[in-house]
Amino acid sequence: MGSSEVNVLRYLCSRTQVDLDSLDLEAAQNGGPDGPWHDATSNPAEVFFQIHDPKNASIVEEAIAVSQKIHDVFPEVTISELKVEVATVLLAVRVIPFIKGAVHVMANPSYAFSTAKVVATGHRYHRLFRLVSPQIDVSRVVMKVAATFEGLQACRELSTHGIKTLATTVFTMEQAILAAEAGCTSISPFVHELKAGFDSTYKDSNPLVDLCVKAQQYYQQHGHTTRVKACSCMSIDEILQLSGVAAHTLPPEDLEKLAAMHESEAQLEARSLFKDEALATSTQQPRTYIEDEAKYRLEFAATDGGDGQFKLFQAISIFADFQTKAELKMSGVDIAA
């Protein structure tokens, strides 16, 4: 290693808030190069894999026992769904002492097109966190919501009750703009289609690295406090192109790769797409959708020839499938990981 080279993960952490894309206890305890990770994020796939892991058998047992005791308090959900939510809360509560910021839990993706059900889920998660861990500071809990029009309207209502939200499965600027108007704490633009992360034979022909840049520039130019939290990169090069994004949630395996790498700071800076001069010369006109559903739906559906809408629906379908598998697993059905 040359004397001018720096540790790549440490460099990335100096420019971007690096979050752990997992509720794995060991990964949270290990932390980053200079201390704890900031946030820890999850989704139905992550929860399914965690409850499928034999080392978390005690979490599963506790979630089942707690859910059976409290189901009459939450009659709006099935017992299988409640078991998954309680397991998610238990996993999140377990890692929160080892991070600096917030834990992220995702609303049931099957509710992606119901504002009322997403709102109810946000309130229920806060109640569950307080029930499982009475001393918890719920300002450290963020609920991830699929970025449909209905989901983002739910985020708008939840924000009035002090419930923090993240707009996930963001594939277009229309979603990014509406999420900011809805008061989301942050958004997660998916660099790649979700399917590419679960099917090694599937290739995303149109990765969206530039969407993270455009969304962050738009927020800075128009005074939005919503932050861009990138996710779903498929290569180390893409991760380093996004050095300078407000936040980036990365799985443990990518964090390990970055921690083992060294490169010159000049090379790393050259890779980044976040340049001050780009912000100064690329002005985006303000847009508003929060009170105009028809305009939003028309412009969202037309973006990239409909690719954004396709990717959103695909992601919701995949996450909903993992939600179903998690519910079956919590109900005692043997589901392969």
XYZ file of C-alpha atoms in Angstrom:
337
model
C 0.000 0.000 0.000
C 1.403 3.392 -1.020
C 1.773 6.112 1.589
C -0.718 8.322 -0.267
C -3.465 5.727 -0.181
C -6.354 5.802 2.276
C -8.755 3.213 3.560
C -11.741 3.310 1.210
C -14.419 2.708 3.841
C -12.980 5.369 6.149
C -12.867 7.807 3.224
C -16.485 7.022 2.305
C -17.554 7.596 5.908
C -15.868 11.006 5.822
C -18.095 12.116 2.936
C -21.325 10.178 3.432
C -23.367 8.931 6.352
C -22.847 5.182 6.067
C -25.675 3.034 7.406
C -25.948 -0.688 8.020
C -28.462 -2.330 5.695
C -29.227 -5.101 8.161
C -30.623 -5.879 11.594
C -27.877 -8.434 12.184
C -26.652 -8.109 15.761
C -23.027 -9.018 15.079
C -22.748 -6.563 12.192
C -24.179 -3.807 14.377
C -21.840 -4.647 17.255
C -18.800 -4.647 14.974
C -19.526 -1.081 13.853
C -17.512 0.916 11.365
C -13.890 2.010 11.113
C -14.336 4.869 13.561
C -17.234 3.777 15.745
C -20.870 2.741 15.431
C -22.792 2.834 12.173
C -25.289 5.669 12.030
C -28.592 3.971 11.135
C -29.672 0.352 10.694
C -32.258 -0.403 8.026
C -34.497 -3.338 7.203
C -37.256 -4.523 4.881
C -39.435 -7.655 4.636
C -36.639 -9.607 2.926
C -34.151 -8.731 5.681
C -36.671 -9.632 8.377
C -37.440 -12.956 6.691
C -33.745 -13.869 6.525
C -33.212 -12.843 10.152
C -36.107 -14.905 11.509
C -35.020 -17.837 9.336
C -31.563 -17.785 10.924
C -31.332 -20.376 13.736
C -29.306 -17.970 15.883
C -32.443 -15.814 16.172
C -34.700 -18.636 17.386
C -35.200 -16.883 20.731
C -36.411 -13.748 18.934
C -38.966 -15.811 17.026
C -40.169 -17.522 20.195
C -40.509 -14.220 22.042
C -42.334 -12.587 19.124
C -44.858 -15.425 19.005
C -45.448 -15.304 22.747
C -45.814 -11.511 22.863
C -48.131 -11.446 19.837
C -50.455 -14.033 21.334
C -50.750 -11.940 24.490
C -51.438 -8.616 22.777
C -53.369 -9.545 19.639
C -56.647 -8.360 21.143
C -55.070 -4.883 21.441
C -54.398 -4.852 17.680
C -57.458 -6.524 16.120
C -56.909 -4.698 12.817
C -54.118 -7.129 11.835
C -53.909 -10.890 11.614
C -51.918 -12.758 14.238
C -49.349 -13.814 11.608
C -48.766 -10.209 10.539
C -48.508 -9.086 14.152
C -45.891 -11.779 14.818
C -43.758 -10.399 11.970
C -44.086 -6.830 13.231
C -43.205 -7.823 16.793
C -40.215 -9.842 15.543
C -39.108 -6.814 13.529
C -39.371 -4.609 16.607
C -37.426 -7.091 18.729
C -34.653 -7.266 16.124
C -34.534 -3.470 15.912
C -34.533 -2.971 19.691
C -31.643 -5.419 19.941
C -29.387 -3.441 17.577
C -30.312 0.113 18.565
C -27.781 0.297 21.440
C -25.001 -0.311 18.918
C -25.852 2.450 16.408
C -25.813 6.233 16.641
C -29.026 7.057 14.817
C -32.297 5.383 13.909
C -33.618 1.930 13.165
C -35.762 1.608 10.056
C -38.679 -0.812 9.800
C -40.884 -1.173 6.724
C -44.658 -0.999 6.567
C -46.301 -4.085 5.117
C -45.823 -3.651 1.334
C -49.244 -5.184 0.796
C -50.599 -1.864 2.100
C -48.728 0.175 -0.505
C -51.953 1.435 -2.077
C -53.881 2.159 1.124
C -53.188 5.455 2.856
C -55.312 4.489 5.854
C -53.527 1.169 6.425
C -50.065 2.732 6.180
C -51.072 5.413 8.677
C -52.413 2.753 11.043
C -49.177 0.779 10.671
C -47.082 3.807 11.597
C -49.037 4.335 14.815
C -49.003 0.602 15.583
C -45.224 0.356 15.199
C -44.739 3.191 17.679
C -47.048 1.436 20.141
C -45.202 -1.863 19.647
C -41.800 -0.283 20.245
C -43.050 1.285 23.478
C -44.651 -1.997 24.539
C -41.541 -4.091 23.867
C -39.078 -1.482 25.172
C -40.850 1.145 27.339
C -37.718 3.290 27.659
C -37.093 3.570 23.915
C -36.894 6.989 22.300
C -39.298 6.570 19.377
C -37.675 9.528 17.616
C -35.040 6.903 16.772
C -37.600 4.865 14.828
C -38.249 5.519 11.137
C -40.905 3.665 9.145
C -40.112 2.881 5.543
C -43.060 3.295 3.175
C -43.303 2.219 -0.455
C -43.310 5.438 -2.509
C -46.735 5.156 -4.082
C -49.006 8.194 -4.169
C -51.102 6.642 -1.384
C -48.045 5.739 0.663
C -46.611 9.228 0.443
C -49.925 10.774 1.450
C -49.738 8.527 4.508
C -46.242 9.869 5.215
C -47.710 13.369 5.056
C -50.279 12.510 7.720
C -47.821 10.603 9.903
C -45.424 13.550 9.908
C -48.105 15.664 11.601
C -48.044 13.139 14.463
C -44.266 13.196 14.799
C -43.803 9.791 13.185
C -40.740 9.738 10.950
C -40.874 8.087 7.550
C -38.561 7.128 4.726
C -39.878 6.835 1.181
C -38.449 3.619 -0.205
C -38.524 2.064 -3.688
C -37.901 5.479 -5.270
C -37.110 5.281 -8.986
C -38.091 8.722 -10.307
C -37.803 12.418 -9.539
C -41.594 12.620 -9.251
C -41.461 10.251 -6.280
C -38.518 12.145 -4.780
C -40.306 15.488 -5.043
C -43.591 14.196 -3.620
C -41.729 12.522 -0.739
C -40.132 15.839 0.207
C -43.498 17.597 0.045
C -44.945 14.852 2.258
C -42.355 15.522 4.945
C -40.362 12.294 4.658
C -37.171 12.322 6.700
C -35.350 10.702 3.811
C -35.782 8.780 0.580
C -34.083 5.655 -0.724
C -33.537 5.796 -4.468
C -32.880 2.265 -5.728
C -29.877 2.313 -8.040
C -30.955 -1.059 -9.416
C -34.255 -2.845 -9.749
C -34.966 -4.889 -6.641
C -35.150 -8.089 -8.701
C -31.460 -7.730 -9.606
C -30.595 -8.148 -5.937
C -32.315 -11.526 -5.670
C -31.859 -13.041 -9.136
C -28.248 -13.325 -10.310
C -29.403 -14.059 -13.860
C -31.381 -10.802 -14.090
C -29.620 -7.666 -15.284
C -30.907 -4.142 -14.825
C -30.364 -2.357 -18.134
C -30.873 1.134 -16.699
C -29.219 1.711 -13.299
C -30.142 5.002 -11.626
C -26.938 6.285 -10.041
C -27.717 9.747 -11.394
C -31.121 9.839 -9.652
C -29.388 10.131 -6.277
C -27.425 13.117 -7.577
C -30.453 14.840 -9.113
C -32.613 14.331 -6.032
C -29.957 15.691 -3.666
C -29.352 18.685 -5.919
C -33.100 19.359 -6.116
C -33.460 19.259 -2.337
C -30.530 21.609 -1.830
C -31.717 24.040 -4.492
C -35.283 24.239 -3.182
C -34.705 24.102 0.564
C -36.095 20.637 1.324
C -34.803 18.997 4.490
C -35.466 15.476 3.191
C -32.207 13.559 2.774
C -31.151 11.110 0.071
C -30.227 7.679 1.468
C -28.950 5.643 -1.494
C -29.353 1.871 -1.678
C -29.309 -1.140 -3.983
C -25.920 -0.671 -5.634
C -24.561 -3.742 -7.404
C -20.866 -2.868 -7.496
C -18.162 -1.151 -5.488
C -17.696 1.304 -8.353
C -21.330 2.438 -8.064
C -20.946 2.859 -4.310
C -17.897 5.062 -4.819
C -19.621 7.089 -7.529
C -22.124 7.998 -4.796
C -19.500 9.198 -2.347
C -20.937 12.524 -1.216
C -24.573 11.454 -1.138
C -26.188 12.412 2.172
C -26.456 8.787 3.315
C -25.918 5.320 1.907
C -27.271 2.104 3.400
C -24.949 -0.819 2.663
C -25.103 -4.539 3.472
C -22.389 -6.090 5.669
C -20.695 -7.840 2.744
C -20.151 -4.560 0.879
C -18.897 -2.865 4.022
C -16.355 -5.655 4.486
C -15.113 -5.259 0.902
C -14.724 -1.505 1.306
C -12.908 -1.934 4.619
C -10.307 -4.138 2.911
C -9.633 -1.646 0.097
C -7.078 1.164 -0.173
C -6.915 3.798 -2.885
C -5.558 7.294 -3.350
C -7.817 10.105 -2.222
C -7.456 11.773 -5.624
C -8.739 8.656 -7.374
C -11.658 8.377 -4.988
C -12.601 12.028 -5.443
C -12.447 11.634 -9.217
C -14.950 8.761 -9.086
C -17.605 10.725 -7.195
C -20.534 12.185 -9.115
C -21.148 14.729 -6.356
C -19.280 17.807 -7.536
C -19.887 21.370 -6.320
C -19.635 22.716 -9.860
C -22.419 20.376 -11.005
C -24.736 21.750 -8.355
C -23.948 25.301 -9.392
C -24.615 24.744 -13.088
C -27.565 22.330 -13.013
C -30.676 24.181 -11.886
C -33.916 22.194 -11.656
C -37.225 24.009 -11.764
C -39.460 23.541 -8.725
C -42.408 21.191 -9.069
C -45.325 20.347 -6.798
C -47.557 17.262 -6.677
C -48.868 17.055 -3.132
C -52.281 18.551 -3.990
C -52.511 17.332 -7.589
C -52.905 13.562 -7.786
C -53.787 13.517 -11.481
C -50.689 15.500 -12.446
C -48.499 13.290 -10.321
C -49.854 10.042 -11.711
C -49.547 11.237 -15.298
C -45.971 12.495 -14.993
C -44.803 9.574 -12.864
C -46.258 7.035 -15.288
C -44.586 8.747 -18.252
C -41.082 8.971 -16.774
C -38.490 6.905 -18.656
C -41.199 5.400 -20.812
C -42.889 3.878 -17.792
C -39.752 2.258 -16.361
C -40.164 3.936 -12.978
C -43.699 2.686 -12.554
C -42.677 -0.821 -13.655
C -39.758 -0.914 -11.199
C -41.943 0.341 -8.345
C -44.632 -2.282 -8.916
C -41.997 -4.988 -9.292
C -40.344 -3.986 -5.999
C -43.662 -3.924 -4.133
C -44.451 -7.400 -5.473
C -41.082 -8.804 -4.383
C -41.276 -7.249 -0.925
C -44.888 -8.444 -0.548
C -43.744 -11.978 -1.369
C -41.128 -11.812 1.391
C -43.762 -10.417 3.750
C -45.942 -13.453 3.026
C -43.018 -15.833 3.534
C -42.151 -14.143 6.832
C -45.741 -14.495 8.042
C -45.777 -18.167 7.078
C -42.455 -18.718 8.839
C -43.783 -17.078 12.006
C -46.827 -19.340 11.767
C -44.693 -22.469 11.787
C -44.590 -23.224 8.075
C -41.185 -24.446 6.887
C -40.165 -21.878 4.253
C -36.807 -22.145 2.498
C -34.579 -19.081 2.662
